[in-house]
mmCIF file of C-alpha atoms in Angstrom:
data_model
loop_
_atom_site.group_PDB
_atom_site.id
_atom_site.type_symbol
_atom_site.label_atom_id
_atom_site.label_comp_id
_atom_site.label_asym_id
_atom_site.label_seq_id
_atom_site.Cartn_x
_atom_site.Cartn_y
_atom_site.Cartn_z
ATOM 1 C CA MET C 1 -45.548 -34.747 -5.680
ATOM 2 C CA PHE C 2 -44.543 -34.746 -2.224
ATOM 3 C CA ARG C 3 -41.071 -34.430 -3.629
ATOM 4 C CA LEU C 4 -42.097 -31.118 -5.900
ATOM 5 C CA LEU C 5 -43.783 -29.947 -2.730
ATOM 6 C CA LYS C 6 -40.858 -29.833 -0.706
ATOM 7 C CA GLN C 7 -38.688 -27.795 -3.508
ATOM 8 C CA ASN C 8 -41.298 -25.970 -3.083
ATOM 9 C CA ILE C 9 -41.188 -25.239 0.335
ATOM 10 C CA VAL C 10 -37.388 -24.689 0.454
ATOM 11 C CA VAL C 11 -37.458 -22.113 -2.971
ATOM 12 C CA ALA C 12 -39.746 -20.444 -0.874
ATOM 13 C CA ALA C 13 -37.738 -20.482 1.886
ATOM 14 C CA VAL C 14 -34.958 -19.301 0.262
ATOM 15 C CA PHE C 15 -36.288 -16.531 -1.177
ATOM 16 C CA VAL C 16 -37.279 -15.018 2.105
ATOM 17 C CA ALA C 17 -33.476 -15.449 3.953
ATOM 18 C CA LEU C 18 -32.345 -13.642 0.072
ATOM 19 C CA LEU C 19 -35.196 -11.014 1.040
ATOM 20 C CA VAL C 20 -33.703 -10.610 4.295
ATOM 21 C CA VAL C 21 -30.188 -10.158 3.338
ATOM 22 C CA GLY C 22 -31.461 -7.390 0.552
ATOM 23 C CA MET C 23 -33.392 -5.592 3.305
ATOM 24 C CA VAL C 24 -29.817 -5.380 5.499
ATOM 25 C CA ALA C 25 -27.751 -4.572 2.436
ATOM 26 C CA VAL C 26 -30.583 -1.711 1.081
ATOM 27 C CA THR C 27 -31.018 -0.096 4.675
ATOM 28 C CA GLY C 28 -27.760 -0.561 6.243
ATOM 29 C CA TYR C 29 -29.994 -2.119 9.263
ATOM 30 C CA GLY C 30 -26.895 -4.289 11.082
ATOM 31 C CA GLU C 31 -23.898 -5.659 10.102
ATOM 32 C CA SER C 32 -22.738 -4.516 6.652
ATOM 33 C CA ILE C 33 -22.743 -6.575 3.482
ATOM 34 C CA TYR C 34 -22.132 -6.202 -0.030
ATOM 35 C CA ASN C 35 -25.478 -6.922 -1.749
ATOM 36 C CA PRO C 36 -25.288 -10.212 -4.161
ATOM 37 C CA PHE C 37 -28.174 -8.563 -6.931
ATOM 38 C CA THR C 38 -26.251 -5.322 -7.465
ATOM 39 C CA PHE C 39 -23.318 -5.066 -9.526
ATOM 40 C CA ALA C 40 -21.736 -1.872 -10.625
ATOM 41 C CA ALA C 41 -18.650 -1.042 -13.050
ATOM 42 C CA ALA C 42 -15.530 0.659 -11.081
ATOM 43 C CA ASP C 43 -14.719 4.201 -11.453
ATOM 44 C CA PRO C 44 -12.414 4.197 -13.363
ATOM 45 C CA GLU C 45 -11.911 7.873 -11.147
ATOM 46 C CA VAL C 46 -11.556 6.335 -8.268
ATOM 47 C CA VAL C 47 -9.392 3.652 -9.563
ATOM 48 C CA GLU C 48 -7.026 6.148 -10.151
ATOM 49 C CA GLU C 49 -6.901 7.296 -7.206
ATOM 50 C CA LEU C 50 -5.767 4.212 -5.631
ATOM 51 C CA GLU C 51 -2.934 3.777 -7.425
ATOM 52 C CA PRO C 52 -0.102 4.055 -5.502
ATOM 53 C CA GLU C 53 1.831 7.859 -4.822
ATOM 54 C CA ASP C 54 5.551 7.698 -5.301
ATOM 55 C CA PRO C 55 7.312 7.656 -1.856
ATOM 56 C CA PRO C 56 7.951 11.903 -0.625
ATOM 57 C CA GLU C 57 12.191 12.712 -1.431
ATOM 58 C CA GLU C 58 14.081 13.417 1.435
ATOM 59 C CA GLU C 59 16.878 15.614 1.321
ATOM 60 C CA GLN C 60 19.734 16.932 3.665
ATOM 61 C CA VAL C 61 22.293 19.197 2.885
ATOM 62 C CA LEU C 62 25.601 18.765 5.062
ATOM 63 C CA SER C 63 28.054 20.945 5.680
ATOM 64 C CA ALA C 64 31.494 20.875 7.172
ATOM 65 C CA THR C 65 34.754 22.697 7.072
ATOM 66 C CA ALA C 66 38.422 21.491 6.787
ATOM 67 C CA GLU C 67 41.959 23.783 6.479
ATOM 68 C CA GLY C 68 42.655 24.757 2.557
ATOM 69 C CA TYR C 69 45.627 26.147 1.601
ATOM 70 C CA GLY C 70 45.092 29.510 2.116
ATOM 71 C CA GLY C 71 42.665 28.859 5.395
ATOM 72 C CA PRO C 72 39.722 27.544 6.598
ATOM 73 C CA LEU C 73 37.628 25.589 3.681
ATOM 74 C CA THR C 74 33.627 24.796 3.893
ATOM 75 C CA VAL C 75 31.771 21.991 1.855
ATOM 76 C CA GLU C 76 27.136 22.332 1.433
ATOM 77 C CA VAL C 77 26.987 18.104 -0.256
ATOM 78 C CA THR C 78 23.115 17.519 -0.092
ATOM 79 C CA VAL C 79 21.843 14.052 -0.171
ATOM 80 C CA ARG C 80 18.852 12.927 -1.730
ATOM 81 C CA ASN C 81 17.536 9.310 -0.832
ATOM 82 C CA GLY C 82 20.773 8.712 0.192
ATOM 83 C CA GLU C 83 22.252 9.809 -2.894
ATOM 84 C CA ILE C 84 25.057 12.344 -3.488
ATOM 85 C CA VAL C 85 23.442 15.084 -6.278
ATOM 86 C CA SER C 86 25.952 18.079 -5.435
ATOM 87 C CA VAL C 87 28.584 19.429 -3.197
ATOM 88 C CA GLU C 88 30.137 23.070 -3.825
ATOM 89 C CA VAL C 89 32.586 25.573 -1.524
ATOM 90 C CA VAL C 90 30.406 27.850 0.246
ATOM 91 C CA GLU C 91 33.107 29.507 1.481
ATOM 92 C CA HIS C 92 37.428 29.652 0.697
ATOM 93 C CA SER C 93 40.690 31.482 1.161
ATOM 94 C CA GLU C 94 42.495 29.916 -1.654
ATOM 95 C CA THR C 95 44.390 31.655 -4.051
ATOM 96 C CA PRO C 96 41.344 32.481 -7.455
ATOM 97 C CA GLY C 97 42.795 30.709 -10.972
ATOM 98 C CA LEU C 98 45.255 28.179 -9.245
ATOM 99 C CA SER C 99 42.447 26.877 -6.645
ATOM 100 C CA ASP C 100 39.547 26.862 -9.757
ATOM 101 C CA PRO C 101 40.955 23.597 -11.002
ATOM 102 C CA ALA C 102 40.486 21.719 -7.790
ATOM 103 C CA ILE C 103 37.359 23.256 -6.878
ATOM 104 C CA GLU C 104 35.568 22.218 -9.482
ATOM 105 C CA GLN C 105 37.544 18.594 -10.700
ATOM 106 C CA VAL C 106 37.059 17.458 -7.192
ATOM 107 C CA THR C 107 33.256 18.326 -5.958
ATOM 108 C CA ALA C 108 32.031 17.018 -9.504
ATOM 109 C CA ALA C 109 34.180 13.776 -8.844
ATOM 110 C CA ILE C 110 32.974 13.482 -5.263
ATOM 111 C CA VAL C 111 28.642 13.451 -7.494
ATOM 112 C CA GLU C 112 30.308 11.461 -9.756
ATOM 113 C CA ALA C 113 31.189 8.091 -7.459
ATOM 114 C CA GLN C 114 29.673 9.011 -4.613
ATOM 115 C CA SER C 115 31.806 9.168 -2.111
ATOM 116 C CA ALA C 116 34.217 11.862 -0.784
ATOM 117 C CA GLU C 117 37.557 9.632 -2.139
ATOM 118 C CA VAL C 118 38.275 10.682 -5.180
ATOM 119 C CA ASP C 119 41.944 11.386 -7.180
ATOM 120 C CA SER C 120 43.108 14.738 -6.642
ATOM 121 C CA VAL C 121 44.128 17.191 -9.210
ATOM 122 C CA SER C 122 48.011 18.639 -10.162
ATOM 123 C CA GLY C 123 48.760 22.280 -8.757
ATOM 124 C CA ALA C 124 46.123 22.424 -6.114
ATOM 125 C CA THR C 125 46.516 18.887 -3.682
ATOM 126 C CA VAL C 126 46.356 20.835 -1.105
ATOM 127 C CA THR C 127 42.914 22.715 -1.878
ATOM 128 C CA ALA C 128 41.744 19.410 -2.877
ATOM 129 C CA GLU C 129 42.262 17.231 0.033
ATOM 130 C CA ALA C 130 41.015 20.509 1.706
ATOM 131 C CA ILE C 131 37.963 19.608 0.023
ATOM 132 C CA MET C 132 37.608 15.869 -0.301
ATOM 133 C CA GLU C 133 38.657 16.337 4.065
ATOM 134 C CA ALA C 134 35.387 18.186 4.333
ATOM 135 C CA ALA C 135 32.862 16.566 2.225
ATOM 136 C CA ALA C 136 33.863 12.720 3.945
ATOM 137 C CA ALA C 137 33.080 15.329 7.343
ATOM 138 C CA ALA C 138 29.381 16.662 6.275
ATOM 139 C CA LEU C 139 29.185 13.005 4.420
ATOM 140 C CA ALA C 140 30.171 11.255 8.279
ATOM 141 C CA GLU C 141 26.908 12.942 9.815
ATOM 142 C CA LEU C 142 24.483 12.190 7.504
ATOM 143 C CA ASP C 143 21.505 9.898 8.746
ATOM 144 C CA GLU C 144 20.358 7.025 7.734
ATOM 145 C CA VAL C 145 18.000 7.215 5.278
ATOM 146 C CA PRO C 146 15.670 4.440 4.366
ATOM 147 C CA PRO C 147 15.697 2.315 1.214
ATOM 148 C CA VAL C 148 13.558 3.157 -1.671
ATOM 149 C CA GLU C 149 10.835 0.581 -2.825
ATOM 150 C CA ASP C 150 10.899 -0.018 -6.335
ATOM 151 C CA GLU C 151 7.342 -0.881 -6.162
ATOM 152 C CA PRO C 152 5.014 -0.449 -2.932
ATOM 153 C CA PRO C 153 3.720 -3.204 -0.987
ATOM 154 C CA GLU C 154 0.912 -5.116 -2.228
ATOM 155 C CA PRO C 155 -2.702 -4.371 -0.412
ATOM 156 C CA GLU C 156 -4.156 -6.818 1.766
ATOM 157 C CA ASP C 157 -7.303 -9.099 1.259
ATOM 158 C CA PRO C 158 -10.236 -7.614 2.521
ATOM 159 C CA PRO C 159 -11.428 -8.804 6.132
ATOM 160 C CA GLU C 160 -14.623 -11.543 5.204
ATOM 161 C CA GLU C 161 -17.845 -10.685 6.428
ATOM 162 C CA GLU C 162 -20.539 -13.507 6.897
ATOM 163 C CA GLN C 163 -24.163 -13.258 7.738
ATOM 164 C CA VAL C 164 -25.941 -16.395 8.586
ATOM 165 C CA LEU C 165 -30.069 -15.633 7.847
ATOM 166 C CA SER C 166 -33.086 -17.466 8.796
ATOM 167 C CA ALA C 167 -36.283 -18.192 7.648
ATOM 168 C CA THR C 168 -39.415 -20.150 8.131
ATOM 169 C CA ALA C 169 -42.257 -21.340 5.927
ATOM 170 C CA GLU C 170 -44.862 -23.445 5.972
ATOM 171 C CA GLY C 171 -44.501 -27.156 4.877
ATOM 172 C CA TYR C 172 -46.461 -30.736 4.159
ATOM 173 C CA GLY C 173 -46.081 -31.561 7.621
ATOM 174 C CA GLY C 174 -45.475 -28.009 9.941
ATOM 175 C CA PRO C 175 -43.392 -24.841 9.958
ATOM 176 C CA LEU C 176 -39.967 -25.741 7.326
ATOM 177 C CA THR C 177 -36.700 -23.335 8.584
ATOM 178 C CA VAL C 178 -33.595 -22.536 6.113
ATOM 179 C CA GLU C 179 -30.899 -20.905 7.309
ATOM 180 C CA VAL C 180 -28.925 -19.647 4.921
ATOM 181 C CA THR C 181 -25.081 -18.348 4.711
ATOM 182 C CA VAL C 182 -24.058 -15.364 3.013
ATOM 183 C CA ARG C 183 -19.944 -14.707 2.695
ATOM 184 C CA ASN C 184 -18.980 -11.979 0.829
ATOM 185 C CA GLY C 185 -21.631 -11.072 -0.818
ATOM 186 C CA GLU C 186 -21.761 -14.592 -1.770
ATOM 187 C CA ILE C 187 -24.792 -17.719 -0.993
ATOM 188 C CA VAL C 188 -21.605 -20.257 0.309
ATOM 189 C CA SER C 189 -24.884 -23.063 1.848
ATOM 190 C CA VAL C 190 -28.632 -23.234 2.207
ATOM 191 C CA GLU C 191 -28.961 -25.225 5.103
ATOM 192 C CA VAL C 192 -32.713 -26.850 5.952
ATOM 193 C CA VAL C 193 -32.294 -27.414 9.879
ATOM 194 C CA GLU C 194 -35.799 -27.508 11.367
ATOM 195 C CA HIS C 195 -38.977 -29.887 9.609
ATOM 196 C CA SER C 196 -41.699 -31.833 10.227
ATOM 197 C CA GLU C 197 -41.628 -33.761 6.643
ATOM 198 C CA THR C 198 -42.235 -36.916 6.580
ATOM 199 C CA PRO C 199 -39.760 -39.100 6.581
ATOM 200 C CA GLY C 200 -38.155 -40.723 3.623
ATOM 201 C CA LEU C 201 -40.507 -39.150 1.285
ATOM 202 C CA SER C 202 -38.980 -35.234 1.949
ATOM 203 C CA ASP C 203 -35.564 -36.095 1.715
#
């Protein structure tokens, strides 16, 4: 009988402590914790908003000039996220017709090789070498672009939120105090910290 009475008293004290947990979670008074009695299904729209976005593209347009067969020849190089995406001769004084194969082939070869060191073109060697020289000078001014991460870093675990709550109920021998520890909305321990019950019978 005494054991049953003690169990009822402890249950009553724990119930009072849990009521305090519910009031804190509902009213927002004190330190915020999760309500252990309330569970909500994840909102798909919210989950979609939390998905990591693609990293922004970093693009640089660089230009340099070298001496061609007919005079200065200027090349413009576009680099996106560390990759050469286009090479264009934007100004030159080369002989029309004769220089066209070199301009078309060398610029395309630089993009394909991702380097200014490519094969020359016979019949327009000076023009081809001027394009490679100007492209190399432009790339030398390239700012260091950080590598693009394949996957975003994993989110860190949220910090633990813990509350220690206590409540008192009237026991057989007098007041009986229970201390309840709640961590992230989960009851992790219940302890009778003070009582005047009969030793042995109440254990």
